[in-house]
């Protein structure tokens, strides 16, 4: 059943070439040439229903409900009885099971059972049910046990086929583990060595810490303190007693820190980064080969023999393009056809057909010049010399600059005390200036284009305009002031107009979507740690309202914390008493493990058993050593790629053709509009605001390649790798491609061409 | 005067190809063929005297004295009168000036005055003299002024021609500055935006910090706090008041930290790393071209015409190799000649001549099998079956393993309480076991080889042996215990025998020398900051002996610190009262800026003016954002190179020839001995301990290429780049090479081949 398989693959992959392949099958089936329509109508209906947005949304809804249950279960933010939460959980599990059954129906049995994802979900459902039954029956006889299966809930989030990106992030985490492990062992060896040394050096001197407890007298204590010192959390406190005793002892700590903090932490980053690149390259290579494989498959479905070669006929090509990109303008389609069918022979050869996915991936902006509504309404007034002067003025760069300066001055005024009456008058002045600016711009530019083109900045302006009035009324609501400050973001436009800044800002914006993946990864890890933390540390530390003067308020409701740095720092709200608090604590630990590590770990270790330290160390290893390093590796790679960015071959071909056809616009003319391309996501807007009358004079349609923007860094890397595949290459077999391993790659002479 | 210029260049560069070129000139001059001996004998004498070790040592001595003067000047560790220090300083300046004059004598005037280094030194000498005169005359009328020129002293350290490596590190610092600046501006913009937002969000709520001071009410205070938050030093303290007020406000801080800490700090690293690589590549390219250029020059000096080609005669080649590497064994020389003169035609052609420097750079270990002295002394006893059994046993792997396990057990015993009498008896047991091990090894292996081959481990064993006895006598001296622990480093051998660990350890050892360069760089920066810090913060904070109960002891002698976290943490010894203390404070700031930044900055800001914060922020930018990132970039690059390490073409050629000549040893046979290659620095030791009798049977000389060890990562990179230069390339002109800039490099298609 090639159709359903193709559709299935297309949905799974959702890339353009998958869609192309599926469309090719559909077209072919419609014309009923050589592929029989094997699948039953019921299977197709099931398939469509599985991929329908309602069932997908329902699945996500149940995943969210399942995860959110932690908010209502003991220890709860909003307590609900166990019966309610367990019924909700069983509902969710039923939904997951139903979804899985549905998936099994539309997937070949072999494929279904070979997929560990499905097995994972099933095992988790069973485990959760067992846990629910045990907990419920113990609860009924009033024995409190642990709901351990709650830590497994993220499994559903990860393993449903829709969460491909998070799974990929997990894969890169898993791939890094073996190499990291070796460095970690070496690192632990070093820490233990230094601990032994410290024991011998300081153990018998009877030194005391600032809190008066014995200093460095127990090997495990020392190892823990030294591990924390790697995070630099307890420096220089851990060093002060020895340093006070003798200046030379500080050398011990300096050497320790150089070796374990600086060198080993860099090695961790190096290993993670190296692995990240290696596996990224492999995945990209896989993708590139898969793409080629699918495009060849699509070609083989549609090909007809003309002369000696197989080709795809122009009519078929058109239909295919229209199925895949139904909202493409006909001018755009024509442009692509002219590029693909260079000799205008009425058919597209294999080489050009294989490029189709790339061609469709390139955003081509079609520009049509529209007249201003005022011009249509009263042409004589609008075209008068005074009006033209105003328009010219508004279009001039200096107009923009003047208002940028005004915004800057406004920013300074905001920073100053607003109680001063002069400043509040100035606010009114700024407001009127902004309104004048908006009116002038509306007068000069086509209003529709104005809002479409720079949605972001302009809506900001409007919001500000509204705010300027409302803030007089609700002066106490500072949140509205924030909206005002968002307007200062317009200054980003000034920054971005400088080339050097542009690379940085563009890259930062490009990596935005991929960062959401990391968000998912971090969420899953946090969730597991939060559930465990809630089970272990629940209720140990309590937060009291500062106005409520309970005797325990100062020690967070726990006498064990008397006099501790934890209580002194008023950290009581950093607790594990509900999911939201637990997440905040974990965020703090990630962010400022340096400091909090010790404070929190010690705080919690004071009130619970020493094993609490293990929890915090484990969290440090997983989140800081692994995830943060992968994140840094990702940002590094994104920047290296951005610094070495060039136009691709396909882009060049398109640009050449655009120029040949005489519908091109010089890039330089669009310099001013460039920011827009980087900021808004929809590039098919109208581009008629650059005030060159030359363009106005020409009627019709203009095309240009939209900014060098890629949805993901991966897309960019993929493009780079494609050049390595020979076009004649028929592609490896599908199985072979899917089993590529990093070590398969042909070893190149290692010269570092990544930056130049 | 080509000879002296060549010598001069050789001394300046000190690379093998420089020496080769100089030697070629000398050889040529000796044979008096076509280069006239232009230089006067006096110039040569002056030149040799300049490069003589005595004058070099004297220069370094005076530099050290000059830098050390800060220890004796106010604020002093060991106070000396101003007269004494100023006389010492004038002496140093005279010495520097003399050295400069000397340098001018042996350098062409043009070269001397074009060199900024010399100008720098002269200007610094003059400035220091002016400062000395002003300070001295003010001192005589009892007006205290500032010795500002002291911060300039590191100039002498940097600018003398001998400190090439530190200058290079500074160059990479300077190269990175422009790019970093742009990111920094963007980063500051972001911080200011968030400050404005915080002012509006929290400013009017009347919140209080844990210390009871107003929270977020002044824009500059906010900006400072948020800057510190980037370093995560004051998280979550800075967030707690808002978080206590409303949970949702924590989102503001989380977003801030994600953007400014994680993303911007990664961008800093990315930019630094990108620059580092770019400029490293350029420098390496320069070096590679220079090397080629010099080798061609050497060839042109020595070439004679044989047939149609220019070649170098074998006799001349031999003389050249002997001049350059006088301590090379004749077998090694023969091997190189056989490789260079493949057809045994009696001369070396250009291609092979150009490889000479590489050939000489490769360590070839010549192995000669020696007999054990005991064997020579009493062969029958030594060759008896019982003796042979002992030898076989000692040579067996299990023997090594058993003692590794014993060391491990010993390590655990050390960690336990040593007051236990059982354990102190166990110590004696371990000691006797180690002595038995040493004796058995001495019996089996040639004693000379034993000490040469694994100096490190064995000397450690001996020291331990000595210690074992002495520790009974001086039980109070724990420092001796440390020596004991060093022995546990032997366990590293176990670790290194695992392939994965070996890469890490080898790379760490390889980058050791280059880390000294960073040490120099950091020293210079620290020195400047320490001098400034001593001028500004001198005496503000005082340390009192803990046993001395002065009323001010708890507030570090300054009432302003009453109740501050600085005093509470007993940080009094972190002060700027002398050079040593200042260095320690700066180290702490580098290492744990996260925490100390706030504590120290606030501590010092309390006792001095607010501008103190500026000092700490500046230090943070220079040391943490720049230097630490360059260091990380360096470690990353070293590891990427290590992970992609392969044998070079030249090495392969040599190995092939060794095999052809039948003097090779299989690498596998040496697996066990491999650690040695990575650890000790001298590879010309004897290798006869692997217990294969086959080798013993063969008499004579064996060669193999020593471990893939390079003195520096640079050497490795250089080799990689050499493959890009076509051998026919006559090389660019010298001036052209020296003016290469990173942007000159041909833009390659950016595919990431660095790792595979």
mmCIF file of N, CA and C in Angstrom, chain A residues 5 21 78 103 148 150 173 241 370 386 403 444 465 471 515 581 602 697 734:
data_model
loop_
_atom_site.group_PDB
_atom_site.id
_atom_site.type_symbol
_atom_site.label_atom_id
_atom_site.label_comp_id
_atom_site.label_asym_id
_atom_site.label_seq_id
_atom_site.Cartn_x
_atom_site.Cartn_y
_atom_site.Cartn_z
ATOM 1 N N UNK A 5 1.388 4.348 2.899
ATOM 2 C CA UNK A 5 2.729 4.405 3.476
ATOM 3 C C UNK A 5 3.371 5.753 3.208
ATOM 4 N N UNK A 21 6.703 13.408 -2.165
ATOM 5 C CA UNK A 21 6.596 11.987 -2.494
ATOM 6 C C UNK A 21 5.143 11.523 -2.376
ATOM 7 N N UNK A 78 -3.147 23.090 44.605
ATOM 8 C CA UNK A 78 -4.604 23.164 44.772
ATOM 9 C C UNK A 78 -5.068 21.753 45.121
ATOM 10 N N UNK A 103 -3.009 3.866 16.598
ATOM 11 C CA UNK A 103 -1.757 3.898 15.850
ATOM 12 C C UNK A 103 -1.409 2.508 15.318
ATOM 13 N N UNK A 148 5.387 6.564 43.208
ATOM 14 C CA UNK A 148 6.620 6.644 42.413
ATOM 15 C C UNK A 148 6.356 6.762 40.915
ATOM 16 N N UNK A 150 4.601 8.647 39.340
ATOM 17 C CA UNK A 150 4.400 10.002 38.823
ATOM 18 C C UNK A 150 5.634 10.517 38.089
ATOM 19 N N UNK A 173 21.486 13.719 24.133
ATOM 20 C CA UNK A 173 21.897 13.568 25.530
ATOM 21 C C UNK A 173 22.462 12.164 25.750
ATOM 22 N N UNK A 241 39.442 29.221 56.292
ATOM 23 C CA UNK A 241 40.140 28.756 57.495
ATOM 24 C C UNK A 241 41.607 28.417 57.226
ATOM 25 N N UNK A 370 1.205 48.750 -4.954
ATOM 26 C CA UNK A 370 -0.189 49.190 -4.861
ATOM 27 C C UNK A 370 -0.208 50.690 -4.649
ATOM 28 N N UNK A 386 3.209 69.798 -2.148
ATOM 29 C CA UNK A 386 3.345 69.818 -0.680
ATOM 30 C C UNK A 386 3.221 68.405 -0.133
ATOM 31 N N UNK A 403 13.216 59.965 14.978
ATOM 32 C CA UNK A 403 12.344 59.313 15.945
ATOM 33 C C UNK A 403 13.079 58.293 16.801
ATOM 34 N N UNK A 444 1.821 58.371 4.300
ATOM 35 C CA UNK A 444 2.795 58.107 3.242
ATOM 36 C C UNK A 444 2.689 56.693 2.693
ATOM 37 N N UNK A 465 0.302 54.087 22.139
ATOM 38 C CA UNK A 465 -0.621 55.200 22.030
ATOM 39 C C UNK A 465 -1.803 54.999 22.979
ATOM 40 N N UNK A 471 -2.691 55.008 30.977
ATOM 41 C CA UNK A 471 -1.821 55.062 32.149
ATOM 42 C C UNK A 471 -2.157 56.251 33.040
ATOM 43 N N UNK A 515 15.335 26.485 20.528
ATOM 44 C CA UNK A 515 15.446 26.612 21.974
ATOM 45 C C UNK A 515 14.215 26.053 22.663
ATOM 46 N N UNK A 581 6.568 25.610 43.177
ATOM 47 C CA UNK A 581 7.735 25.947 43.993
ATOM 48 C C UNK A 581 8.911 25.060 43.625
ATOM 49 N N UNK A 602 22.723 22.423 51.634
ATOM 50 C CA UNK A 602 22.956 22.396 53.065
ATOM 51 C C UNK A 602 21.671 22.633 53.828
ATOM 52 N N UNK A 697 7.303 53.500 -10.778
ATOM 53 C CA UNK A 697 7.028 53.712 -12.194
ATOM 54 C C UNK A 697 6.772 52.395 -12.905
ATOM 55 N N UNK A 734 17.043 2.437 1.969
ATOM 56 C CA UNK A 734 16.442 3.142 3.104
ATOM 57 C C UNK A 734 16.978 2.614 4.434
#
